[in-house]
């Protein structure tokens, strides 16, 4: 079960959100763990306001196992500046769902930075879970981004946005070739349900998107590294493919 970004807090006021922040061993997180336990389900309860060890104020997505344990937490790397006052996170996070597949975590504005989805896919994510609280008119662009990020990385993407009257709704689930599997029709509250075969990721990468495009097989063993001045790094053909799934 996946819910939207910061939907439990009922406000966008930065001071109110900061006052509500607590460590991941706080009472709200414990209560959410009990919700997962009671439902006997994997739970991504949107994101929460986390207070870091040194007073930082993070926007953090959490994954709970059916027994209520925290299996992963991810701090939003790209707060929506200048409007959001969160401390940026600095680590990509994936989590394995036994006998199902691997999820990569992102939050709202992260979807606008292709480096996030690319790294999560490289780390072996079969699905990118993007929890969202979009109250502005750019939800239409975010739907395009969900499909684009799925297409160029050959992964599932689920983008779960707050419904009205707070958000613009239109949550969406996209397959590894960019086809829309489910989409909420508007801003009204809705529930999307879909059985997902994560084996479709490997199948698409093997046959190619639309039967032709195999981007993760782009490089050969004799290809030279490509310098990336923006990142002060490079693409190394020897480490390009996620075919050997990378650890969390």
Short mmCIF file of C-alpha atoms in Angstrom, two decimals, residues 1-3 36 41-46 62-66:
data_model
loop_
_atom_site.label_atom_id
_atom_site.label_comp_id
_atom_site.label_asym_id
_atom_site.label_seq_id
_atom_site.Cartn_x
_atom_site.Cartn_y
_atom_site.Cartn_z
CA UNK A 1 0.00 0.00 0.00
CA UNK A 2 1.36 3.40 -1.01
CA UNK A 3 0.11 6.80 0.16
CA UNK A 36 1.20 -2.15 8.75
CA UNK A 41 0.76 -5.61 4.42
CA UNK A 42 3.80 -3.80 3.12
CA UNK A 43 3.15 -0.10 3.72
CA UNK A 44 4.61 3.12 2.33
CA UNK A 45 2.61 5.71 4.33
CA UNK A 46 3.66 8.57 2.10
CA UNK A 62 9.41 4.93 5.04
CA UNK A 63 8.73 1.32 4.07
CA UNK A 64 7.18 -0.96 6.69
CA UNK A 65 7.09 -4.75 6.50
CA UNK A 66 3.87 -6.62 7.37
#
